[in-house]
mmCIF file of C-alpha atoms in Angstrom:
data_model
loop_
_atom_site.group_PDB
_atom_site.id
_atom_site.type_symbol
_atom_site.label_atom_id
_atom_site.label_comp_id
_atom_site.label_asym_id
_atom_site.label_seq_id
_atom_site.Cartn_x
_atom_site.Cartn_y
_atom_site.Cartn_z
ATOM 1 C CA MET A 525 -129.870 -2.299 123.223
ATOM 2 C CA GLN A 526 -128.221 -3.550 126.392
ATOM 3 C CA ASP A 527 -126.751 -1.862 129.819
ATOM 4 C CA SER A 528 -123.276 -1.812 128.918
ATOM 5 C CA THR A 529 -122.319 -2.342 132.869
ATOM 6 C CA ASP A 530 -123.659 -5.858 133.086
ATOM 7 C CA GLY A 531 -125.171 -6.889 129.799
ATOM 8 C CA THR A 532 -128.495 -6.695 131.094
ATOM 9 C CA TYR A 533 -131.407 -4.674 130.251
ATOM 10 C CA MET A 534 -131.490 -1.538 131.761
ATOM 11 C CA GLN A 535 -134.901 -1.609 134.515
ATOM 12 C CA GLY A 536 -137.644 -0.002 133.049
ATOM 13 C CA THR A 537 -136.771 -0.367 129.432
ATOM 14 C CA PRO A 538 -138.686 -2.949 127.503
ATOM 15 C CA ASP A 539 -136.049 -5.589 125.164
ATOM 16 C CA PHE A 540 -137.059 -3.187 122.074
ATOM 17 C CA SER A 541 -134.801 -6.495 120.059
ATOM 18 C CA SER A 542 -138.035 -7.994 121.154
ATOM 19 C CA PHE A 543 -139.664 -6.606 118.566
ATOM 20 C CA SER A 544 -138.369 -7.685 115.559
ATOM 21 C CA ARG A 545 -138.116 -11.303 116.689
ATOM 22 C CA ASP A 546 -139.279 -14.553 114.419
ATOM 23 C CA VAL A 547 -140.139 -11.817 111.734
ATOM 24 C CA PRO A 548 -138.980 -11.429 107.727
ATOM 25 C CA LEU A 549 -136.145 -9.832 107.578
ATOM 26 C CA ALA A 550 -137.278 -6.851 105.372
ATOM 27 C CA LEU A 551 -140.227 -5.819 108.443
ATOM 28 C CA ARG A 552 -137.101 -6.565 111.197
ATOM 29 C CA ALA A 553 -135.055 -3.904 109.250
ATOM 30 C CA ASP A 554 -138.272 -1.054 109.328
ATOM 31 C CA ILE A 555 -138.508 -2.369 112.903
ATOM 32 C CA GLU A 556 -135.286 -1.459 113.761
ATOM 33 C CA LYS A 557 -135.282 2.264 111.741
ATOM 34 C CA TYR A 558 -138.608 3.022 113.843
ATOM 35 C CA VAL A 559 -137.258 2.126 117.395
ATOM 36 C CA ASN A 560 -134.332 4.398 116.618
ATOM 37 C CA GLN A 561 -136.248 7.177 115.171
ATOM 38 C CA GLY A 562 -138.802 6.928 117.772
ATOM 39 C CA GLY A 563 -135.781 6.903 120.351
ATOM 40 C CA LEU A 564 -134.917 10.001 119.768
ATOM 41 C CA LEU A 565 -138.479 11.596 121.151
ATOM 42 C CA GLY A 566 -137.541 8.912 124.289
ATOM 43 C CA VAL A 567 -134.582 11.136 124.884
ATOM 44 C CA PHE A 568 -136.353 14.106 125.647
ATOM 45 C CA THR A 569 -138.764 12.137 127.603
ATOM 46 C CA TYR A 570 -135.696 10.719 129.705
ATOM 47 C CA PHE A 571 -133.903 14.119 129.793
ATOM 48 C CA LEU A 572 -136.878 15.905 131.236
ATOM 49 C CA THR A 573 -138.251 12.938 133.438
ATOM 50 C CA TYR A 574 -134.556 12.505 135.257
ATOM 51 C CA LEU A 575 -133.925 16.568 135.826
ATOM 52 C CA GLU A 576 -137.125 16.015 137.883
ATOM 53 C CA THR A 577 -136.769 12.737 139.808
ATOM 54 C CA GLY A 578 -133.236 11.743 139.708
ATOM 55 C CA GLU A 579 -134.427 8.095 138.892
ATOM 56 C CA GLU A 580 -133.231 6.027 135.802
ATOM 57 C CA ASP A 581 -135.867 3.558 136.191
ATOM 58 C CA VAL A 582 -138.534 5.935 136.062
ATOM 59 C CA ALA A 583 -136.697 7.982 133.330
ATOM 60 C CA ALA A 584 -136.339 4.823 131.169
ATOM 61 C CA THR A 585 -140.119 3.451 131.916
ATOM 62 C CA ALA A 586 -141.036 7.037 130.945
ATOM 63 C CA ALA A 587 -139.303 7.554 127.739
ATOM 64 C CA SER A 588 -139.954 4.134 126.547
ATOM 65 C CA ILE A 589 -143.776 4.649 125.568
ATOM 66 C CA PRO A 590 -143.470 7.162 122.864
ATOM 67 C CA ILE A 591 -141.039 4.842 121.298
ATOM 68 C CA CYS A 592 -143.718 2.079 121.293
ATOM 69 C CA LEU A 593 -146.040 4.232 120.106
ATOM 70 C CA PHE A 594 -144.003 5.606 117.443
ATOM 71 C CA VAL A 595 -142.897 2.115 116.240
ATOM 72 C CA MET A 596 -146.757 1.159 116.368
ATOM 73 C CA SER A 597 -147.861 4.338 114.420
ATOM 74 C CA SER A 598 -145.218 3.560 111.798
ATOM 75 C CA LEU A 599 -146.044 -0.070 111.478
ATOM 76 C CA HIS A 600 -149.718 0.179 110.466
ATOM 77 C CA ASP A 601 -148.620 3.515 108.784
ATOM 78 C CA ASP A 602 -147.050 1.186 106.462
ATOM 79 C CA ALA A 603 -150.013 -1.358 106.237
ATOM 80 C CA ILE A 604 -151.888 1.745 104.806
ATOM 81 C CA ASP A 605 -149.691 3.298 102.623
ATOM 82 C CA GLU A 606 -147.531 0.444 101.308
ATOM 83 C CA ALA A 607 -151.009 -2.117 100.687
ATOM 84 C CA VAL A 608 -152.050 -0.226 97.628
ATOM 85 C CA GLU A 609 -149.019 -1.247 95.774
ATOM 86 C CA ARG A 610 -148.903 -4.739 96.665
ATOM 87 C CA ASP A 611 -150.833 -7.603 95.279
ATOM 88 C CA ALA A 612 -150.292 -11.063 95.768
ATOM 89 C CA ASP A 613 -148.492 -11.099 98.927
ATOM 90 C CA LEU A 614 -151.130 -8.160 100.602
ATOM 91 C CA LYS A 615 -152.680 -10.328 103.276
ATOM 92 C CA GLN A 616 -149.529 -11.449 104.446
ATOM 93 C CA PHE A 617 -148.015 -8.244 104.487
ATOM 94 C CA LEU A 618 -150.976 -6.673 106.124
ATOM 95 C CA ASN A 619 -151.124 -9.282 109.217
ATOM 96 C CA GLN A 620 -147.141 -9.026 109.466
ATOM 97 C CA ARG A 621 -147.376 -4.797 110.249
ATOM 98 C CA THR A 622 -150.757 -4.571 112.428
ATOM 99 C CA THR A 623 -149.928 -8.145 114.219
ATOM 100 C CA VAL A 624 -146.521 -6.796 115.095
ATOM 101 C CA GLY A 625 -147.311 -2.851 115.706
ATOM 102 C CA ASP A 626 -150.529 -4.693 117.669
ATOM 103 C CA VAL A 627 -148.103 -6.573 119.871
ATOM 104 C CA VAL A 628 -145.765 -3.360 120.766
ATOM 105 C CA PHE A 629 -148.815 -1.758 121.593
ATOM 106 C CA THR A 630 -149.310 -4.216 125.113
ATOM 107 C CA HIS A 631 -145.772 -2.935 125.816
ATOM 108 C CA VAL A 632 -146.921 0.548 126.056
ATOM 109 C CA VAL A 633 -149.740 -0.691 128.246
ATOM 110 C CA ASP A 634 -146.993 -2.513 130.407
ATOM 111 C CA LEU A 635 -145.293 0.526 130.785
ATOM 112 C CA ALA A 636 -147.675 3.207 131.716
ATOM 113 C CA ASP A 637 -149.122 0.432 134.649
ATOM 114 C CA ASP A 638 -145.326 0.310 135.616
ATOM 115 C CA LEU A 639 -145.301 4.246 136.146
ATOM 116 C CA PRO A 640 -145.367 5.788 139.833
ATOM 117 C CA ALA A 641 -148.686 5.722 141.095
ATOM 118 C CA ALA A 642 -148.167 9.836 141.284
ATOM 119 C CA PHE A 643 -148.068 9.908 137.650
ATOM 120 C CA ASP A 644 -151.203 11.079 135.776
ATOM 121 C CA VAL A 645 -151.357 8.267 133.221
ATOM 122 C CA GLY A 646 -154.487 9.725 131.545
ATOM 123 C CA ALA A 647 -152.414 12.715 130.103
ATOM 124 C CA VAL A 648 -150.683 9.993 128.386
ATOM 125 C CA THR A 649 -153.492 7.768 126.922
ATOM 126 C CA GLU A 650 -154.522 11.194 125.868
ATOM 127 C CA GLN A 651 -152.099 11.689 123.055
ATOM 128 C CA PHE A 652 -152.639 8.073 121.995
ATOM 129 C CA ARG A 653 -156.356 9.054 121.552
ATOM 130 C CA GLU A 654 -154.985 12.054 119.450
ATOM 131 C CA ILE A 655 -152.675 10.006 117.204
ATOM 132 C CA GLY A 656 -155.682 8.153 116.106
ATOM 133 C CA ALA A 657 -157.900 10.981 115.686
ATOM 134 C CA GLY A 658 -155.283 12.641 113.534
ATOM 135 C CA GLN A 659 -154.968 9.782 110.999
ATOM 136 C CA LEU A 660 -158.575 9.600 110.923
ATOM 137 C CA ARG A 661 -158.839 13.284 109.723
ATOM 138 C CA GLU A 662 -155.776 12.884 107.424
ATOM 139 C CA GLU A 663 -158.041 10.714 105.100
ATOM 140 C CA GLU A 664 -160.573 13.179 105.221
ATOM 141 C CA ILE A 665 -158.886 16.375 103.878
ATOM 142 C CA THR A 666 -157.130 17.291 100.093
ATOM 143 C CA SER A 667 -155.041 20.018 99.723
ATOM 144 C CA ALA A 668 -157.990 21.493 97.072
ATOM 145 C CA ASP A 669 -160.342 22.153 100.719
ATOM 146 C CA LEU A 670 -157.810 24.008 102.381
ATOM 147 C CA THR A 671 -156.341 27.723 102.864
ATOM 148 C CA VAL A 672 -152.809 28.420 103.235
ATOM 149 C CA GLU A 673 -152.937 28.977 107.087
ATOM 150 C CA GLN A 674 -155.311 26.131 107.486
ATOM 151 C CA ALA A 675 -152.382 24.270 105.416
ATOM 152 C CA VAL A 676 -149.843 25.722 108.019
ATOM 153 C CA ALA A 677 -152.225 24.344 111.037
ATOM 154 C CA ARG A 678 -152.815 20.887 109.154
ATOM 155 C CA VAL A 679 -148.898 20.310 108.805
ATOM 156 C CA GLU A 680 -148.283 21.679 112.610
ATOM 157 C CA GLU A 681 -150.979 19.491 114.449
ATOM 158 C CA ARG A 682 -149.390 16.087 111.950
ATOM 159 C CA GLY A 683 -145.433 17.482 113.233
ATOM 160 C CA SER A 684 -146.500 18.114 116.728
ATOM 161 C CA VAL A 685 -148.307 15.641 117.377
ATOM 162 C CA TRP A 686 -145.194 13.549 118.120
ATOM 163 C CA GLY A 687 -143.703 16.155 120.017
ATOM 164 C CA GLU A 688 -146.323 16.128 122.332
ATOM 165 C CA LEU A 689 -146.351 12.355 123.021
ATOM 166 C CA ALA A 690 -142.397 12.917 123.670
ATOM 167 C CA VAL A 691 -143.368 15.305 126.333
ATOM 168 C CA SER A 692 -146.948 13.589 127.844
ATOM 169 C CA PRO A 693 -145.206 11.432 130.499
ATOM 170 C CA VAL A 694 -143.213 14.772 131.680
ATOM 171 C CA GLU A 695 -146.325 16.308 132.010
ATOM 172 C CA ALA A 696 -148.242 13.377 133.534
ATOM 173 C CA SER A 697 -145.304 13.329 135.964
ATOM 174 C CA GLY A 698 -146.511 16.504 137.416
ATOM 175 C CA TYR A 699 -143.392 18.077 138.225
ATOM 176 C CA TYR A 700 -143.181 20.943 135.638
ATOM 177 C CA SER A 701 -145.391 24.111 136.211
ATOM 178 C CA ALA A 702 -147.989 25.091 132.956
ATOM 179 C CA ALA A 703 -145.488 27.829 131.930
ATOM 180 C CA GLN A 704 -142.330 25.274 132.205
ATOM 181 C CA LEU A 705 -144.332 22.232 130.025
ATOM 182 C CA ASP A 706 -145.534 25.258 127.594
ATOM 183 C CA ARG A 707 -142.063 25.995 126.604
ATOM 184 C CA VAL A 708 -141.035 22.314 126.000
ATOM 185 C CA TYR A 709 -144.183 21.716 124.064
ATOM 186 C CA THR A 710 -142.782 24.924 121.885
ATOM 187 C CA PHE A 711 -139.607 23.243 121.660
ATOM 188 C CA THR A 712 -140.548 19.902 120.543
ATOM 189 C CA ALA A 713 -143.570 20.646 118.562
ATOM 190 C CA ASN A 714 -141.668 23.147 116.568
ATOM 191 C CA LEU A 715 -138.765 21.424 115.714
ATOM 192 C CA LEU A 716 -140.685 18.150 114.536
ATOM 193 C CA PHE A 717 -142.329 21.109 112.624
ATOM 194 C CA VAL A 718 -139.723 22.418 110.892
ATOM 195 C CA LEU A 719 -138.732 18.688 109.610
ATOM 196 C CA THR A 720 -142.445 17.911 108.725
ATOM 197 C CA VAL A 721 -142.348 20.813 106.533
ATOM 198 C CA ILE A 722 -138.888 19.980 104.953
ATOM 199 C CA ASP A 723 -139.765 16.264 104.355
ATOM 200 C CA ASP A 724 -142.789 17.591 102.374
ATOM 201 C CA VAL A 725 -140.684 19.521 99.871
ATOM 202 C CA GLU A 726 -138.929 15.725 99.181
ATOM 203 C CA ASP A 727 -142.811 14.590 99.144
ATOM 204 C CA VAL A 728 -144.169 16.834 96.313
ATOM 205 C CA PRO A 729 -143.954 14.124 93.471
ATOM 206 C CA GLU A 730 -146.165 11.757 95.684
ATOM 207 C CA ASP A 731 -148.163 14.068 97.208
ATOM 208 C CA VAL A 732 -149.447 15.656 94.002
ATOM 209 C CA GLU A 733 -150.255 12.375 92.614
ATOM 210 C CA ASN A 734 -151.915 11.672 95.956
ATOM 211 C CA ASP A 735 -153.789 14.880 96.526
ATOM 212 C CA VAL A 736 -151.956 15.407 99.906
ATOM 213 C CA VAL A 737 -151.979 18.128 102.213
ATOM 214 C CA ASN A 738 -148.340 19.426 100.975
ATOM 215 C CA ILE A 739 -146.710 23.285 102.305
ATOM 216 C CA PRO A 740 -144.671 23.952 99.312
ATOM 217 C CA LEU A 741 -147.752 22.892 96.881
ATOM 218 C CA ILE A 742 -149.989 25.184 99.148
ATOM 219 C CA PHE A 743 -148.109 27.484 98.852
ATOM 220 C CA GLN A 744 -147.437 27.356 95.139
ATOM 221 C CA GLN A 745 -150.958 27.949 94.497
ATOM 222 C CA GLY A 746 -152.995 27.086 91.563
ATOM 223 C CA ASP A 747 -154.012 23.794 90.111
ATOM 224 C CA PRO A 748 -151.376 21.146 89.826
ATOM 225 C CA ALA A 749 -153.220 19.929 86.890
ATOM 226 C CA ASP A 750 -152.604 23.153 84.857
ATOM 227 C CA HIS A 751 -148.874 22.367 84.420
ATOM 228 C CA ALA A 752 -147.804 19.520 81.943
ATOM 229 C CA SER A 753 -146.283 16.995 83.978
ATOM 230 C CA THR A 754 -145.313 17.035 87.637
ATOM 231 C CA GLU A 755 -141.601 17.989 86.330
ATOM 232 C CA ALA A 756 -143.290 21.145 85.357
ATOM 233 C CA LEU A 757 -144.968 21.900 88.391
ATOM 234 C CA ILE A 758 -142.094 21.175 89.904
ATOM 235 C CA ASP A 759 -139.573 23.273 87.877
ATOM 236 C CA SER A 760 -142.566 26.045 88.297
ATOM 237 C CA LEU A 761 -141.940 25.840 92.127
ATOM 238 C CA LEU A 762 -138.402 25.690 92.347
ATOM 239 C CA ASP A 763 -138.305 29.136 90.058
ATOM 240 C CA SER A 764 -141.082 31.576 92.296
ATOM 241 C CA SER A 765 -141.299 32.474 95.494
ATOM 242 C CA VAL A 766 -142.157 29.424 97.442
ATOM 243 C CA PRO A 767 -138.343 28.424 98.446
ATOM 244 C CA GLN A 768 -137.722 31.962 100.140
ATOM 245 C CA ARG A 769 -141.375 31.707 101.935
ATOM 246 C CA LEU A 770 -140.558 28.421 102.916
ATOM 247 C CA ASP A 771 -137.373 29.596 104.659
ATOM 248 C CA ASP A 772 -139.187 32.624 106.061
ATOM 249 C CA LEU A 773 -141.718 29.879 107.872
ATOM 250 C CA ILE A 774 -139.234 27.573 108.930
ATOM 251 C CA ALA A 775 -137.212 30.381 110.269
ATOM 252 C CA GLU A 776 -140.024 32.089 112.048
ATOM 253 C CA ARG A 777 -140.498 28.737 113.937
ATOM 254 C CA GLU A 778 -136.736 28.196 114.684
ATOM 255 C CA SER A 779 -136.965 31.331 116.683
ATOM 256 C CA GLU A 780 -139.891 30.203 119.033
ATOM 257 C CA MET A 781 -137.969 27.117 119.263
ATOM 258 C CA GLU A 782 -135.112 29.007 120.524
ATOM 259 C CA ALA A 783 -136.678 31.735 122.610
ATOM 260 C CA ALA A 784 -138.695 28.530 124.103
ATOM 261 C CA ALA A 785 -135.514 26.912 125.628
ATOM 262 C CA ARG A 786 -133.806 30.309 126.517
ATOM 263 C CA GLU A 787 -136.908 30.554 128.673
ATOM 264 C CA PHE A 788 -136.549 26.992 129.612
ATOM 265 C CA TYR A 789 -133.306 27.254 131.061
ATOM 266 C CA ALA A 790 -133.560 30.894 132.584
ATOM 267 C CA HIS A 791 -136.857 29.657 134.661
ATOM 268 C CA SER A 792 -134.791 26.622 135.969
ATOM 269 C CA ARG A 793 -133.912 25.327 138.747
ATOM 270 C CA HIS A 794 -131.347 23.499 137.478
ATOM 271 C CA ALA A 795 -127.251 24.357 136.806
ATOM 272 C CA LYS A 796 -125.647 23.925 133.654
ATOM 273 C CA PRO A 797 -123.913 21.004 135.182
ATOM 274 C CA ASP A 798 -127.150 19.382 136.075
ATOM 275 C CA LEU A 799 -128.570 20.186 132.936
ATOM 276 C CA LEU A 800 -125.433 18.153 130.968
ATOM 277 C CA ASP A 801 -125.962 15.188 133.486
ATOM 278 C CA ALA A 802 -129.096 14.696 132.735
ATOM 279 C CA TRP A 803 -128.831 15.010 128.880
ATOM 280 C CA ASN A 804 -125.716 12.796 129.184
ATOM 281 C CA ARG A 805 -127.693 10.071 130.871
ATOM 282 C CA ALA A 806 -130.752 10.351 128.191
ATOM 283 C CA LEU A 807 -127.939 9.839 125.289
ATOM 284 C CA ALA A 808 -126.238 7.277 127.301
ATOM 285 C CA TRP A 809 -129.859 5.296 128.000
ATOM 286 C CA TYR A 810 -130.440 5.692 124.120
ATOM 287 C CA SER A 811 -127.469 4.251 122.729
ATOM 288 C CA GLU A 812 -127.471 1.213 125.817
ATOM 289 C CA SER A 813 -130.964 0.354 125.941
ATOM 290 C CA VAL A 814 -132.478 1.657 122.157
ATOM 291 C CA CYS A 815 -130.792 2.035 119.618
ATOM 292 C CA THR A 816 -129.951 -0.570 117.406
ATOM 293 C CA VAL A 817 -126.580 0.830 115.715
ATOM 294 C CA PRO A 818 -123.554 0.819 117.822
ATOM 295 C CA VAL A 819 -121.660 4.557 118.400
ATOM 296 C CA GLU A 820 -118.279 3.466 116.589
ATOM 297 C CA GLU A 821 -120.497 2.705 113.519
ATOM 298 C CA ASN A 822 -120.598 6.863 113.235
ATOM 299 C CA VAL A 823 -117.839 7.905 115.369
ATOM 300 C CA PRO A 824 -115.038 5.733 115.438
ATOM 301 C CA ALA A 825 -112.529 5.245 118.600
ATOM 302 C CA GLU A 826 -110.131 7.819 116.469
ATOM 303 C CA ARG A 827 -113.072 10.528 116.380
ATOM 304 C CA ARG A 828 -113.901 9.791 119.610
ATOM 305 C CA ARG A 829 -110.264 10.203 121.325
ATOM 306 C CA GLU A 830 -110.433 13.492 119.047
ATOM 307 C CA VAL A 831 -112.971 15.112 120.480
ATOM 308 C CA HIS A 832 -111.436 14.328 124.528
ATOM 309 C CA GLU A 833 -108.402 15.859 123.019
ATOM 310 C CA ASN A 834 -110.156 18.590 121.692
ATOM 311 C CA LEU A 835 -112.361 19.626 124.326
ATOM 312 C CA ALA A 836 -109.328 18.973 127.069
ATOM 313 C CA ASP A 837 -107.021 21.101 124.704
ATOM 314 C CA GLU A 838 -105.843 24.484 126.518
ATOM 315 C CA ASP A 839 -106.302 26.259 122.763
ATOM 316 C CA ALA A 840 -109.801 27.218 123.083
ATOM 317 C CA ALA A 841 -110.010 27.654 119.027
ATOM 318 C CA ASN A 842 -110.034 23.764 118.719
ATOM 319 C CA SER A 843 -112.920 23.128 121.582
ATOM 320 C CA ARG A 844 -115.029 25.949 120.468
ATOM 321 C CA TYR A 845 -114.595 24.560 116.367
ATOM 322 C CA LEU A 846 -115.633 21.270 117.345
ATOM 323 C CA LEU A 847 -118.789 22.749 119.201
ATOM 324 C CA GLU A 848 -120.043 24.874 116.467
ATOM 325 C CA LYS A 849 -120.097 22.216 114.414
ATOM 326 C CA VAL A 850 -122.305 20.126 116.692
ATOM 327 C CA ILE A 851 -125.038 22.929 116.888
ATOM 328 C CA THR A 852 -124.685 23.565 112.806
ATOM 329 C CA ASP A 853 -125.287 20.189 111.779
ATOM 330 C CA PHE A 854 -128.461 20.135 114.531
ATOM 331 C CA PRO A 855 -131.410 19.664 112.223
ATOM 332 C CA ALA A 856 -132.621 23.202 112.954
ATOM 333 C CA ARG A 857 -131.206 27.012 112.984
ATOM 334 C CA PHE A 858 -130.291 28.658 116.015
ATOM 335 C CA GLY A 859 -129.545 32.641 115.670
ATOM 336 C CA SER A 860 -126.191 32.925 118.078
ATOM 337 C CA ARG A 861 -124.150 30.237 117.782
ATOM 338 C CA GLU A 862 -121.327 32.188 119.316
ATOM 339 C CA GLU A 863 -123.534 32.352 122.094
ATOM 340 C CA PHE A 864 -124.236 29.048 122.708
ATOM 341 C CA VAL A 865 -120.734 27.880 122.302
ATOM 342 C CA THR A 866 -119.370 30.239 125.191
ATOM 343 C CA PHE A 867 -122.469 28.663 127.146
ATOM 344 C CA VAL A 868 -121.286 24.943 127.305
ATOM 345 C CA ASP A 869 -117.999 25.572 126.695
ATOM 346 C CA THR A 870 -117.264 26.692 130.551
ATOM 347 C CA LEU A 871 -118.238 22.754 131.614
ATOM 348 C CA PRO A 872 -116.039 20.212 132.285
ATOM 349 C CA ALA A 873 -114.090 18.677 129.055
ATOM 350 C CA THR A 874 -114.639 15.158 130.949
ATOM 351 C CA SER A 875 -119.114 15.703 131.374
ATOM 352 C CA LEU A 876 -118.977 17.622 127.484
ATOM 353 C CA ALA A 877 -117.016 14.993 125.709
ATOM 354 C CA PRO A 878 -119.749 12.453 125.817
ATOM 355 C CA ALA A 879 -122.563 14.757 125.076
ATOM 356 C CA VAL A 880 -120.777 15.845 121.718
ATOM 357 C CA VAL A 881 -119.938 12.076 120.920
ATOM 358 C CA MET A 882 -123.301 11.136 121.189
ATOM 359 C CA MET A 883 -124.698 13.821 119.137
ATOM 360 C CA LEU A 884 -122.151 13.293 116.557
ATOM 361 C CA HIS A 885 -123.770 9.756 116.674
ATOM 362 C CA ILE A 886 -127.108 10.887 116.428
ATOM 363 C CA GLU A 887 -127.119 13.686 114.162
ATOM 364 C CA ALA A 888 -125.247 10.581 111.632
ATOM 365 C CA LEU A 889 -128.229 8.444 112.373
ATOM 366 C CA VAL A 890 -130.794 11.311 111.568
ATOM 367 C CA ASP A 891 -128.775 12.657 108.015
ATOM 368 C CA SER A 892 -129.070 8.714 107.157
ATOM 369 C CA VAL A 893 -132.977 8.164 107.319
ATOM 370 C CA MET A 894 -134.227 12.001 106.349
ATOM 371 C CA THR A 895 -133.048 15.477 105.140
ATOM 372 C CA THR A 896 -132.865 17.915 107.607
ATOM 373 C CA THR A 897 -131.902 20.900 105.924
ATOM 374 C CA LEU A 898 -134.332 23.057 103.576
ATOM 375 C CA ASP A 899 -131.546 23.591 101.280
ATOM 376 C CA ASP A 900 -130.435 20.075 100.631
ATOM 377 C CA ALA A 901 -134.464 19.268 100.651
ATOM 378 C CA LEU A 902 -134.918 21.661 97.375
ATOM 379 C CA ALA A 903 -131.757 20.185 95.765
ATOM 380 C CA ASN A 904 -132.744 16.612 96.208
ATOM 381 C CA LEU A 905 -136.274 17.457 94.581
ATOM 382 C CA ARG A 906 -134.463 19.025 91.954
ATOM 383 C CA ALA A 907 -132.293 16.086 91.190
ATOM 384 C CA ASN A 908 -135.091 13.627 91.464
ATOM 385 C CA THR A 909 -137.042 15.422 89.004
ATOM 386 C CA THR A 910 -133.889 15.863 86.342
ATOM 387 C CA ALA A 911 -133.275 12.435 86.781
ATOM 388 C CA THR A 912 -136.732 11.336 85.876
ATOM 389 C CA PRO A 913 -136.961 9.633 82.734
#
C-alpha cells in the first residue's frame, strides 16, 4: 500500500495498514479484506474526482472516505452479526471490532477536514447518517411485513447506500451538474443492487432462519414454515419461476446501468483518452496505496506481458478477444459487448494495457470474496443444500 515511485504513502491517502497493526491475526485478515472491498468504492470516487480536478491528492483524499466508512461499518456489523455465536470471548470480540471501527472513523474526520474549502462536506456527512439510519431500519423489518415491491425497495436501499457514499464526495466537490450526478448515482446504485440480489440468493438458508428480508424468499411467497425443511424450501424455490424473475429483475437494472453510462459519456466534456487516463490513475492508486494483494498474485508477469503484446498486435482479433474477456468478467452484463470493444479498441495499447491488467486483477479479487453472477449463485445454493447432511 505504498507509492511505487518513492516508497512513501501517497499524499492524501491514510496508511490503511495502520488499521490492522497490533490486532489479532483473524481481525487483521478481516480488516484487510474490508480495505480491499471498500477500496473498489474508492476507485469510482477517485476516477470522478480526478477527472474534474486533475489533482491526485484531492482525488486520493476524497476516495479514502468511503473506504474508511466501509471498513468501520463492516467491523461494527461483525460485532452485531457474530456476537450471537460467541460465548466466553464475547466481550473481547465486541471490544476489538467496535474499538478498531471507531479508530478508523477518526480518519474520516481528518480526511473531511483535508478536503479543499470548496467541498461541501455536509453532502458526505449526510451519507454517514444514512448508513446508521438504514441499519436501524433493518432491525425493525421482517420479510413477513413486506410486499414484493417493498422488499425490492428495501434491498435497493441496502445496496445503493454504498454507491451513494462513493459518489457523495464527488457531489461535494461541486464540479458535476445534477444531471451528471444522477447518471453516476444510477450506475453505482444499480451495480450494488445487482450484487446485493445475487448475495441474497446465496444467503437464503441463513435468512430463512433469521427472518431477514430476502428477495428470492419474497418472490417465492408463502410461509417458509409450510415446507418440511429449509432444504425443501430451497428445492421448491429453485424449481419455481423465481430464478427467471430474478434474472429479469437483474437484467432491468443492468439495462439502467448501461443507459446511465452512455448518457454520462455523451454529456461529458472529456474525450476517451482523458477518461482512460483518469481510470488508470484511479486503478494505480488502488493498487499502490490501498489493496493488500499484489497485482502479480492475480496477474503474473507472463500474463501481463501477454496483455501488452496482444493489445499491441496488428491482428485485431487478439486484442478484441482480450477486451471481450474483461467485459464478460465484469460483475454486470451489458447489452452490446461488440460496441464496447470497438469503443475502447481505438485507444493506444500503451494506455489500454495497464487498465486491462488492473481490471483482471480486480475481477480476480472480487471473485475470491463474492459471487457475481446469478447462475453461479443459484448453482452454489443448490450445491450447498445438497451437501447439507
